Coordinates of C-alpha atoms and ligand atoms in Angstrom, one line a residue:
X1 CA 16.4 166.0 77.9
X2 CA 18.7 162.9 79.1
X3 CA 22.0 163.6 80.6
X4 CA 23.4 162.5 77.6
X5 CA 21.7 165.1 75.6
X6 CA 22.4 167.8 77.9
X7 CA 26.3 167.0 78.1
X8 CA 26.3 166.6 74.5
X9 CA 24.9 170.2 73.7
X10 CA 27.5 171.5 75.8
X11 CA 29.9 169.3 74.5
X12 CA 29.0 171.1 71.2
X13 CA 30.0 174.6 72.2
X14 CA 33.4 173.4 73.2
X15 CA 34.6 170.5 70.9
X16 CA 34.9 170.3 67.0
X17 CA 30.9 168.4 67.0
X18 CA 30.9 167.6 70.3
X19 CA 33.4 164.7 70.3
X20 CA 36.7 163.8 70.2
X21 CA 36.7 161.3 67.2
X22 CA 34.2 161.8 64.6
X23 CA 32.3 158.8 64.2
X24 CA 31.2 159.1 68.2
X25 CA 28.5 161.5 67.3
X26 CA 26.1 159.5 66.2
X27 CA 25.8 161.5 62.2
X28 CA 25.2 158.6 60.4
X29 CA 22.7 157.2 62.3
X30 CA 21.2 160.3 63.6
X31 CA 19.9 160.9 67.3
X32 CA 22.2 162.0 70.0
X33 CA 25.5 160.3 71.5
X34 CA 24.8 157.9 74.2
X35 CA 27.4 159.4 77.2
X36 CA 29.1 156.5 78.9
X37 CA 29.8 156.7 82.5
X38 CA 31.2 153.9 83.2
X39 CA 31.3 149.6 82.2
X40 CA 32.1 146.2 83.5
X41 CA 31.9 143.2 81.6
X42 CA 29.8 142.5 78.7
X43 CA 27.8 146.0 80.0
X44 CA 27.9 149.9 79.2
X45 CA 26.0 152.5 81.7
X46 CA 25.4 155.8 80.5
X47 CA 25.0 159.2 82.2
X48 CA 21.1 158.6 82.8
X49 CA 22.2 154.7 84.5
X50 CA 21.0 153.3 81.1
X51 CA 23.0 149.5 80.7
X52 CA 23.8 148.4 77.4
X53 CA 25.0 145.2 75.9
X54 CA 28.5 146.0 74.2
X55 CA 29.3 144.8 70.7
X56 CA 31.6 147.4 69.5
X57 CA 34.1 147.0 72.8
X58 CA 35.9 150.8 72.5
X59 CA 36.2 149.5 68.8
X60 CA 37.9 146.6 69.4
X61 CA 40.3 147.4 72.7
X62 CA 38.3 145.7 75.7
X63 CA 38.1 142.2 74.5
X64 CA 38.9 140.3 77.6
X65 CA 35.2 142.5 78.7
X66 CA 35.4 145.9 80.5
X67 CA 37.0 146.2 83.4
X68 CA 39.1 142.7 83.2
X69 CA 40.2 142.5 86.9
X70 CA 44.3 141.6 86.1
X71 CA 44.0 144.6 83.7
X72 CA 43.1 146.8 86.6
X73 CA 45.0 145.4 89.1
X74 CA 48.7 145.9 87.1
X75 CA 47.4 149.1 86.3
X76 CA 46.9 150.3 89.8
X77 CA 50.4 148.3 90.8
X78 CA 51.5 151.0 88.1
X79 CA 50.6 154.4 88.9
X80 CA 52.1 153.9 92.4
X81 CA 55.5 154.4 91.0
X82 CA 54.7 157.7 89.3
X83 CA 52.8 157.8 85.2
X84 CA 55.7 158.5 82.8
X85 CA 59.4 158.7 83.1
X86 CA 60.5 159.5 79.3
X87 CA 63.4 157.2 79.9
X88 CA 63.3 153.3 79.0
X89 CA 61.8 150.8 81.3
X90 CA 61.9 147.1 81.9
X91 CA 58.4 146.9 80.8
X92 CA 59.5 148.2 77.2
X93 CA 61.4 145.1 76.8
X94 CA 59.2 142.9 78.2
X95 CA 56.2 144.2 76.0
X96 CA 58.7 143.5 72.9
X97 CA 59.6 140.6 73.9
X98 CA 56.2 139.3 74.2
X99 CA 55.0 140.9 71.3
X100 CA 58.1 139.7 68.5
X101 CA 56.7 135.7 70.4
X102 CA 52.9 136.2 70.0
X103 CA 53.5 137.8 66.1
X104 CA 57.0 135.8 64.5
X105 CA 56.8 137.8 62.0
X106 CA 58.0 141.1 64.2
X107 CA 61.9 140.7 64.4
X108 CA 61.5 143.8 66.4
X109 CA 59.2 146.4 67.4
X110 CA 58.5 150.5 68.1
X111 CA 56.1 151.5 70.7
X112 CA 54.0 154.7 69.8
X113 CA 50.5 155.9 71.1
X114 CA 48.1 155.1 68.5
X115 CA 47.1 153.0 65.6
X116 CA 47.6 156.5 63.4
X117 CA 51.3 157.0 65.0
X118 CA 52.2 153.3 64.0
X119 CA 50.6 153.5 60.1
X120 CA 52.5 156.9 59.5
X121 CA 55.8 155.7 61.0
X122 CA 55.7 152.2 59.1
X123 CA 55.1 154.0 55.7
X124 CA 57.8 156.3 56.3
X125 CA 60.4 153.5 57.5
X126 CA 59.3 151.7 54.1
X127 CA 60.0 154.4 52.0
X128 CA 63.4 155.2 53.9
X129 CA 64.1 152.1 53.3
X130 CA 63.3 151.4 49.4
X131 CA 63.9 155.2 48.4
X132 CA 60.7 154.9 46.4
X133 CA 58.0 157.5 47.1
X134 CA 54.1 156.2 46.4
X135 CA 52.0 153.4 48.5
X136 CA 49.4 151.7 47.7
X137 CA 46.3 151.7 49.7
X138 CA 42.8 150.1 49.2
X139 CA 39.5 152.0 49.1
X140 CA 37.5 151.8 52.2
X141 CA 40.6 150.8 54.1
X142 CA 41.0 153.3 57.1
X143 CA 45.0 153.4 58.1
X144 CA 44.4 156.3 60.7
X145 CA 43.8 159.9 60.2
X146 CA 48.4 160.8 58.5
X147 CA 47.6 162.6 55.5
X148 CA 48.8 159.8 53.0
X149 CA 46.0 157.8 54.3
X150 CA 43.0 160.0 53.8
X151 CA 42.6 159.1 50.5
X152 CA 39.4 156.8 49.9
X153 CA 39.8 155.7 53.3
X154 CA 36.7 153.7 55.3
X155 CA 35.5 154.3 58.7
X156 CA 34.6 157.7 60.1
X157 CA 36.0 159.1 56.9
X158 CA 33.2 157.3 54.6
X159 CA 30.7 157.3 57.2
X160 CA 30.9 161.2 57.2
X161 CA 31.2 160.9 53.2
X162 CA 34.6 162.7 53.3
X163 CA 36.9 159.8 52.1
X164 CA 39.3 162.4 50.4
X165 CA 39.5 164.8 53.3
X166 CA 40.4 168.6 52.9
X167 CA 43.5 169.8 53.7
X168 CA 45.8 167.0 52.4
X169 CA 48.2 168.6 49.8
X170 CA 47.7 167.3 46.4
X171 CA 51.5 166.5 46.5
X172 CA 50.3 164.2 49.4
X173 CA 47.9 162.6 47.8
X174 CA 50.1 161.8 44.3
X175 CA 52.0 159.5 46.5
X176 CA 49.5 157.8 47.4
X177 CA 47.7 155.0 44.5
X178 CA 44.5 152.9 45.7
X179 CA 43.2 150.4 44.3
X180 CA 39.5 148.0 44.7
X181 CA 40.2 145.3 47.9
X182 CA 40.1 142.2 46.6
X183 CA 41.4 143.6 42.9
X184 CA 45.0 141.9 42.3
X185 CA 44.8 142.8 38.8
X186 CA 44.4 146.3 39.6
X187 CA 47.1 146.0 42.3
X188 CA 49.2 144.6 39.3
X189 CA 48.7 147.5 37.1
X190 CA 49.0 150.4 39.5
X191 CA 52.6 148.5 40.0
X192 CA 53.5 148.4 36.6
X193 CA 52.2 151.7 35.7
X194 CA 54.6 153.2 38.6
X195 CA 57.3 150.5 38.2
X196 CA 60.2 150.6 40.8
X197 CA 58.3 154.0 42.7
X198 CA 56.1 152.1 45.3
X199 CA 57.5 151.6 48.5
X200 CA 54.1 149.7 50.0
X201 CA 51.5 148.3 49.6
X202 CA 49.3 148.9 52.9
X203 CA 46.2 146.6 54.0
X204 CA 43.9 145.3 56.6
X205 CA 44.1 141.8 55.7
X206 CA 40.8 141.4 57.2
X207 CA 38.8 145.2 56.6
X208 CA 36.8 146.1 59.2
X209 CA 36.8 150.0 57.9
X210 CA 34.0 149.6 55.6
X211 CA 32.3 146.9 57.3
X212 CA 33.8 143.6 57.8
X213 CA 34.8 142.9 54.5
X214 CA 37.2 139.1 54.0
X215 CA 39.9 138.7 51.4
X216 CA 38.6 136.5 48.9
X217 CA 40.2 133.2 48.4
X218 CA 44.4 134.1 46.7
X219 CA 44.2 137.5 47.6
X220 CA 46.8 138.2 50.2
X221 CA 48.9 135.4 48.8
X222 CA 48.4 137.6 46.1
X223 CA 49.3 140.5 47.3
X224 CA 52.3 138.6 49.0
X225 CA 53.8 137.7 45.3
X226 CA 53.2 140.9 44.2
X227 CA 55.7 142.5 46.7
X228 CA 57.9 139.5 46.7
X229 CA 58.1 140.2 42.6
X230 CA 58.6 144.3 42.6
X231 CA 60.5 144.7 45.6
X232 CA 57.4 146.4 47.7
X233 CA 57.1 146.0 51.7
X234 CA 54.2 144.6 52.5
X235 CA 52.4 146.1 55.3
X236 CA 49.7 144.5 57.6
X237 CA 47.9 147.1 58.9
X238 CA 46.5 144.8 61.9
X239 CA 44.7 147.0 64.4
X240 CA 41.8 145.8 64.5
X241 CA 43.0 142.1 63.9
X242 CA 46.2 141.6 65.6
X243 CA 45.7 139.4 68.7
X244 CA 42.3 138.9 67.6
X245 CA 41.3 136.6 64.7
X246 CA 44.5 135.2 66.2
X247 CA 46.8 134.8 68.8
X248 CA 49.4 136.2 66.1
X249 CA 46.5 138.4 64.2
X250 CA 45.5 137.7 60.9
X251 CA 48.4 136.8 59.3
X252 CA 48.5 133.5 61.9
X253 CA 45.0 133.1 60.4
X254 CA 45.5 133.4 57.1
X255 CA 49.3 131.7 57.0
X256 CA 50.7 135.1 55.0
X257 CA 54.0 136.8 56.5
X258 CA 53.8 140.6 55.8
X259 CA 57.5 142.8 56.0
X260 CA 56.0 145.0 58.5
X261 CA 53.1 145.4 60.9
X262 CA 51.3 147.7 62.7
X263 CA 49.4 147.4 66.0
X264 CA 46.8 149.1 68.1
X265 CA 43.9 148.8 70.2
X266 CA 44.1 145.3 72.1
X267 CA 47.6 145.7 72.1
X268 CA 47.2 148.8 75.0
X269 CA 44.4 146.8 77.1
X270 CA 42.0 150.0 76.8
X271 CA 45.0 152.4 77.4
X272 CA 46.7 154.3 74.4
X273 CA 48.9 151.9 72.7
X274 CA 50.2 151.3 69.2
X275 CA 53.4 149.4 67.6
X276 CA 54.7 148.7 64.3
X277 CA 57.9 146.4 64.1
X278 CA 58.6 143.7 61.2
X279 CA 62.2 142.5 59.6
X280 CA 64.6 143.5 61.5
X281 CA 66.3 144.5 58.3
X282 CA 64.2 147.0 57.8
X283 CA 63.4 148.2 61.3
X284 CA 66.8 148.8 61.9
X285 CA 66.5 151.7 59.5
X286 CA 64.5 153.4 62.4
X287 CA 66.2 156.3 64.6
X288 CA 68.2 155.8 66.6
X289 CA 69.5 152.6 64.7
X290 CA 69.4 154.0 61.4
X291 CA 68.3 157.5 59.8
X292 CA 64.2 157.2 59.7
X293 CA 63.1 159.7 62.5
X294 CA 60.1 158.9 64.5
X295 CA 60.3 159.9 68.6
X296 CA 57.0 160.5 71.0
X297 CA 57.1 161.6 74.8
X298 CA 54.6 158.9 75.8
X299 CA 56.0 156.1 73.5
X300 CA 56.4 152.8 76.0
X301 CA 54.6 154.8 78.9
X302 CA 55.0 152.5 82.2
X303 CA 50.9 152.8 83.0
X304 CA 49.9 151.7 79.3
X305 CA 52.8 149.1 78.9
X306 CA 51.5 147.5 82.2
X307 CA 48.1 147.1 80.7
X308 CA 49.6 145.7 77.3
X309 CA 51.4 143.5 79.1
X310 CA 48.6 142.1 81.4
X311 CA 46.2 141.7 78.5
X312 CA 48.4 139.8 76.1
X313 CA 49.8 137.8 78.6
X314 CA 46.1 136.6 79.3
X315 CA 46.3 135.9 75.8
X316 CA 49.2 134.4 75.0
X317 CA 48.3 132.2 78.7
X318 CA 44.8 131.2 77.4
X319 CA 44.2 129.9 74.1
X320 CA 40.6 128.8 75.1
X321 CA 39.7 132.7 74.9
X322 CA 40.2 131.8 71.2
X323 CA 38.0 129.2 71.0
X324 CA 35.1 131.1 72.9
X325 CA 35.4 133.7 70.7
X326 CA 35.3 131.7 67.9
X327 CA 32.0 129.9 69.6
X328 CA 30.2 134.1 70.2
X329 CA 31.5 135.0 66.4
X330 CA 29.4 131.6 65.5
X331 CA 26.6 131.8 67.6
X332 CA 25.8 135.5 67.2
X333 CA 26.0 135.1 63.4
X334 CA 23.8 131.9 62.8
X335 CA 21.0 133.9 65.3
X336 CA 21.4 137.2 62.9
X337 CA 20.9 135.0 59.7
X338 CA 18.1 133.2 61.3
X339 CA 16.7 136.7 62.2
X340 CA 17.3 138.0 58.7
X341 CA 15.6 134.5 57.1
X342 CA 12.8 135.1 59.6
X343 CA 11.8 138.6 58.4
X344 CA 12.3 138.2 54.7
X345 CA 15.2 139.7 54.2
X346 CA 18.1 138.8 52.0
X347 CA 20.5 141.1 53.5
X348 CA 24.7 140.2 53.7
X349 CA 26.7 139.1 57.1
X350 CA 30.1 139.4 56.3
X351 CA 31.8 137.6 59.8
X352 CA 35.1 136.2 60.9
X353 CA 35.7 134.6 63.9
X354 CA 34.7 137.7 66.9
X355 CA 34.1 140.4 63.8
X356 CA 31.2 140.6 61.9
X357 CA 28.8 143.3 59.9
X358 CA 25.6 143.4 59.1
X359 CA 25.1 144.7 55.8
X360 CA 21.9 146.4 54.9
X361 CA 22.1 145.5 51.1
X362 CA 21.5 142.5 49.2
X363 CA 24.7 142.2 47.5
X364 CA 27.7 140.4 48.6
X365 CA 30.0 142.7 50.0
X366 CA 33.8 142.8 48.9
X367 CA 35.1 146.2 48.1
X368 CA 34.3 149.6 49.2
X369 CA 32.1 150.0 46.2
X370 CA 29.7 147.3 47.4
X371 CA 29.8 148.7 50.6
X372 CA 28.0 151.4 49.3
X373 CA 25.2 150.0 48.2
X374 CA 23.8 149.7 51.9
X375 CA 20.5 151.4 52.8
X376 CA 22.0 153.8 55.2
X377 CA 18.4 155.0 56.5
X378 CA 17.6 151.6 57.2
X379 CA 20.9 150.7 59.2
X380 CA 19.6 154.1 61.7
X381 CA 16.4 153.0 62.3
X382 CA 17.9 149.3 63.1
X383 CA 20.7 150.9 65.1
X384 CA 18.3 152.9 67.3
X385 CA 15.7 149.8 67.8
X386 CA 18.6 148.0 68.9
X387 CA 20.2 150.5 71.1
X388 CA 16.0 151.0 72.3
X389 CA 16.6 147.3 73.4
X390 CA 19.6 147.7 75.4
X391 CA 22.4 147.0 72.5
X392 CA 25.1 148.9 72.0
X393 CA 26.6 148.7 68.3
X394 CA 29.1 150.5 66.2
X395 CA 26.7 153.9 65.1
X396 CA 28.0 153.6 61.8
X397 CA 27.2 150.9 58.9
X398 CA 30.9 151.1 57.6
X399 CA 32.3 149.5 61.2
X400 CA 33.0 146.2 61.7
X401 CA 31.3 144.7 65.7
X402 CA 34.1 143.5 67.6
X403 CA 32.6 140.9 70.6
X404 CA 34.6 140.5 74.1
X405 CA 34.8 136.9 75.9
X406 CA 32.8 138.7 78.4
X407 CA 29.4 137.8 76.3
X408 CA 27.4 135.0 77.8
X409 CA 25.2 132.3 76.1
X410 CA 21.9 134.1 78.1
X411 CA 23.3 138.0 76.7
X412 CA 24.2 136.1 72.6
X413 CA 20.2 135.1 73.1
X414 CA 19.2 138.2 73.9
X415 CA 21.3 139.8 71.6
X416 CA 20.0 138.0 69.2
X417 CA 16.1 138.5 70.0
X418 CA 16.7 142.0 69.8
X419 CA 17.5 141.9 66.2
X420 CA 14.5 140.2 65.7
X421 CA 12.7 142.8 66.6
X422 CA 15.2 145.5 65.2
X423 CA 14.6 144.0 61.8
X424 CA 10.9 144.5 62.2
X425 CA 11.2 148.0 63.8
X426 CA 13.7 148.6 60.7
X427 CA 11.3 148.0 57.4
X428 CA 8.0 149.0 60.0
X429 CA 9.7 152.6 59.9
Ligands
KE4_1 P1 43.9 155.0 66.1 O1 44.8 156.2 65.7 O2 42.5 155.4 66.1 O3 44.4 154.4 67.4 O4 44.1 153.8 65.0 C1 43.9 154.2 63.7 C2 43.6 152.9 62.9 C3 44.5 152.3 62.1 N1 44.3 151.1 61.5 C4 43.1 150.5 61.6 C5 42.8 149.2 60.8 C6 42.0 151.1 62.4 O5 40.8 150.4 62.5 C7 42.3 152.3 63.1 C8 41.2 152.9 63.9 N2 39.9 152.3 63.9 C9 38.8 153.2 64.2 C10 37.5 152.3 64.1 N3 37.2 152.0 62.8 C11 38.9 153.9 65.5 C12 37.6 154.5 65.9 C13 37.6 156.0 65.8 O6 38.1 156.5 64.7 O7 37.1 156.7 66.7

């Protein structure tokens, strides 16, 4: 047995499947969790001294590479002045002030801990403050693990086929309407079928929950209208996106301005970091400005906010990081097409600028419900060949890749040899 396996089995005796967030274990692609010991750069090493090149970077988080050196260093300048103080800081305001510059749309902003903490919070600030009870979700999109989000939700929820999960009340779930991404029409009738009772509409302007999946050409305009027309805050859920497809996230991208936003991942630098902020009309509705409760110990922590700030000041500094990006989405993508073309195989890429998915169906994906039409069995076997070949990627077919800056010309060639060969291994098996 490898370390991994070893650690793993005894993982399994003490955590709920041996990991602390579901779609770690490896279930949909079977095989055992690769431990990780450590990383630098473009690189993994696990517990056996394995190295693996990264494409899922902590699922989006570590884009500057692992281990960026001025992420480090204001992290160890940090923790020499104690980890948490549970009273404000000078970093808190220098985080939100760099935050409302980098996304315009942010009038001001709420530090919490997680991606989850800032999706629950922005729902409840937008029903506190249009007094209207339901949202409006789309299927496949994952919004965290609050209970008004685990309704046809994406990402570990679909990959362990649990997209309603047990033990969210029915009441819960009444609130909460979904509709097809991509479906304005649907979005249109699930707003006059509930009319003046939606508070939201929720989305990941780009998905990367179910597979990168792009919104087609009018959508979030769409969308936009739609809230502009029945009074509904728009919500960006950008995660995954924000102060990646963009300096300013998607909506820089894509030229839309949603009421609120919520942030995670890149946002932290690696350490646990989330934020939602939006019109300050409506944020002002949050405690202790106005009556919307929503409080955590950690919020703002000194050691996390100096990693924030560190890693989007690099980004705000350097827009060529955009650019490169742009150039490894590119490159990485025209080699997987070529490798797809080369063994026959009509299969989808769905990619925008350092995301992409490789989608093992022939169909064009849009919606959750073409997302299902992948050959799960296959995508194992062609995640295990690659991981066989030293290539880390996300062990689930409903995840989006997320590159880092840290990927070299020499490492996107290798990258892309070993789907060559993954492809093979893939319809071989
Ligand atoms: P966290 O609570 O995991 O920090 O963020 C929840 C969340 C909210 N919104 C979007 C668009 C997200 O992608 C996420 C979390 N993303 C997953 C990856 N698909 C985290 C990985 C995991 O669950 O282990």
């Amino acid at each position: 047995m490898t370390t991994s396996e070893q650690l793993f089995e005894k993982a399994k005796t003490l955590i709920p499947g041996g990991v602390n967030s579901p779609v770690r274990a490896f279930r949909a692609v079977g095989g055992s969790p690769i431990f990780i010991k450590s990383a630098k750069g473009p690189y993994l090493y696990d517990e056996d001294g394995r190295q693996y090149i990264e494409l899922i970077n902590s699922w989006g988080p570590m884009i500057l590479g692992h281990a960026f050196e001025p992420v480090e260093k204001a992290v160890r300048d940090a923790i020499q002045h104690s980890f948490s103080f549970g009273a404000p800081t000078r970093k808190e305001v220098e985080m939100a002030e760099l935050i409302t510059t980098m996304v315009p749309s942010v009038e001001k902003v709420r530090m919490v801990n997680s991606g989850t903490e800032a999706t629950m919070a922005a729902i409840r600030v937008a029903r506190g403050f249009t007094g209207r009870d339901k949202m409006i979700k789309f299927e496949g999109c994952y919004h965290g693990h609050g209970d008004s989000f685990l309704i046809a939700a994406g990402s570990g929820a679909m990959t362990m086929g649990i997209p309603d999960s047990p033990g969210v009340t029915k009441a819960t779930a009444a609130d909460t309407l979904t509709a097809p991404f991509n479906d304005l029409a649907a979005v249109e009738a699930l707003l006059d079928n509930n009319h003046n009772q939606v508070a939201a509409i929720i989305l990941e302007p780009v998905v990367g929950n179910m597979g990168c999946v792009l919104p087609e050409p009018g959508f979030l305009e769409g969308i936009r209208d739609l809230c502009d027309r029945h009074g509904v805050v728009l919500i960006f859920d950008e995660v995954m996106t924000g102060f990646r497809l963009a300096k300013g996230g998607a909506q820089e991208r894509f030229g839309i301005t949603p009421d609120l936003t919520t942030m995670g991942k890149i946002i932290g630098g690696g350490m646990p970091v989330g934020a939602y902020g939006g019109r300050a009309d409506i944020m002002n509705m949050v405690s202790p400005a106005g009556p919307v409760y929503q409080a955590g110990t950690l919020s703002g922590n000194p050691i996390a906010m100096s990693a924030g700030l560190a890693m989007l000041h690099h980004l705000n500094d350097h827009p060529d990081v955009y650019t490169r990006l742009e150039e490894i989405g590119e490159k990485l993508t025209v080699g997987f097409r070529a490798g797809l073309l080369k063994a026959g195989l009509n299969y989808t890429i769905n990619h925008i600028g350092s995301m992409f998915t490789l989608f093992m169906s022939e169909r064009s994906i849009s919606n959750f419900t073409d997302a299902k039409t992948c050959d799960l069995p296959a995508f194992g076997r062609y995640f295990h060949a690659m991981l066989d070949r030293g290539v880390y990627l996300a062990p689930s077919q409903f995840e989006s890749l997320f590159m880092s800056v840290a990927l070299t010309d020499a490492l996107i060639d290798q990258v892309i040899r070993a789907n060559e060969e993954s492809l093979q291994v893939m319809m071989n098996n």
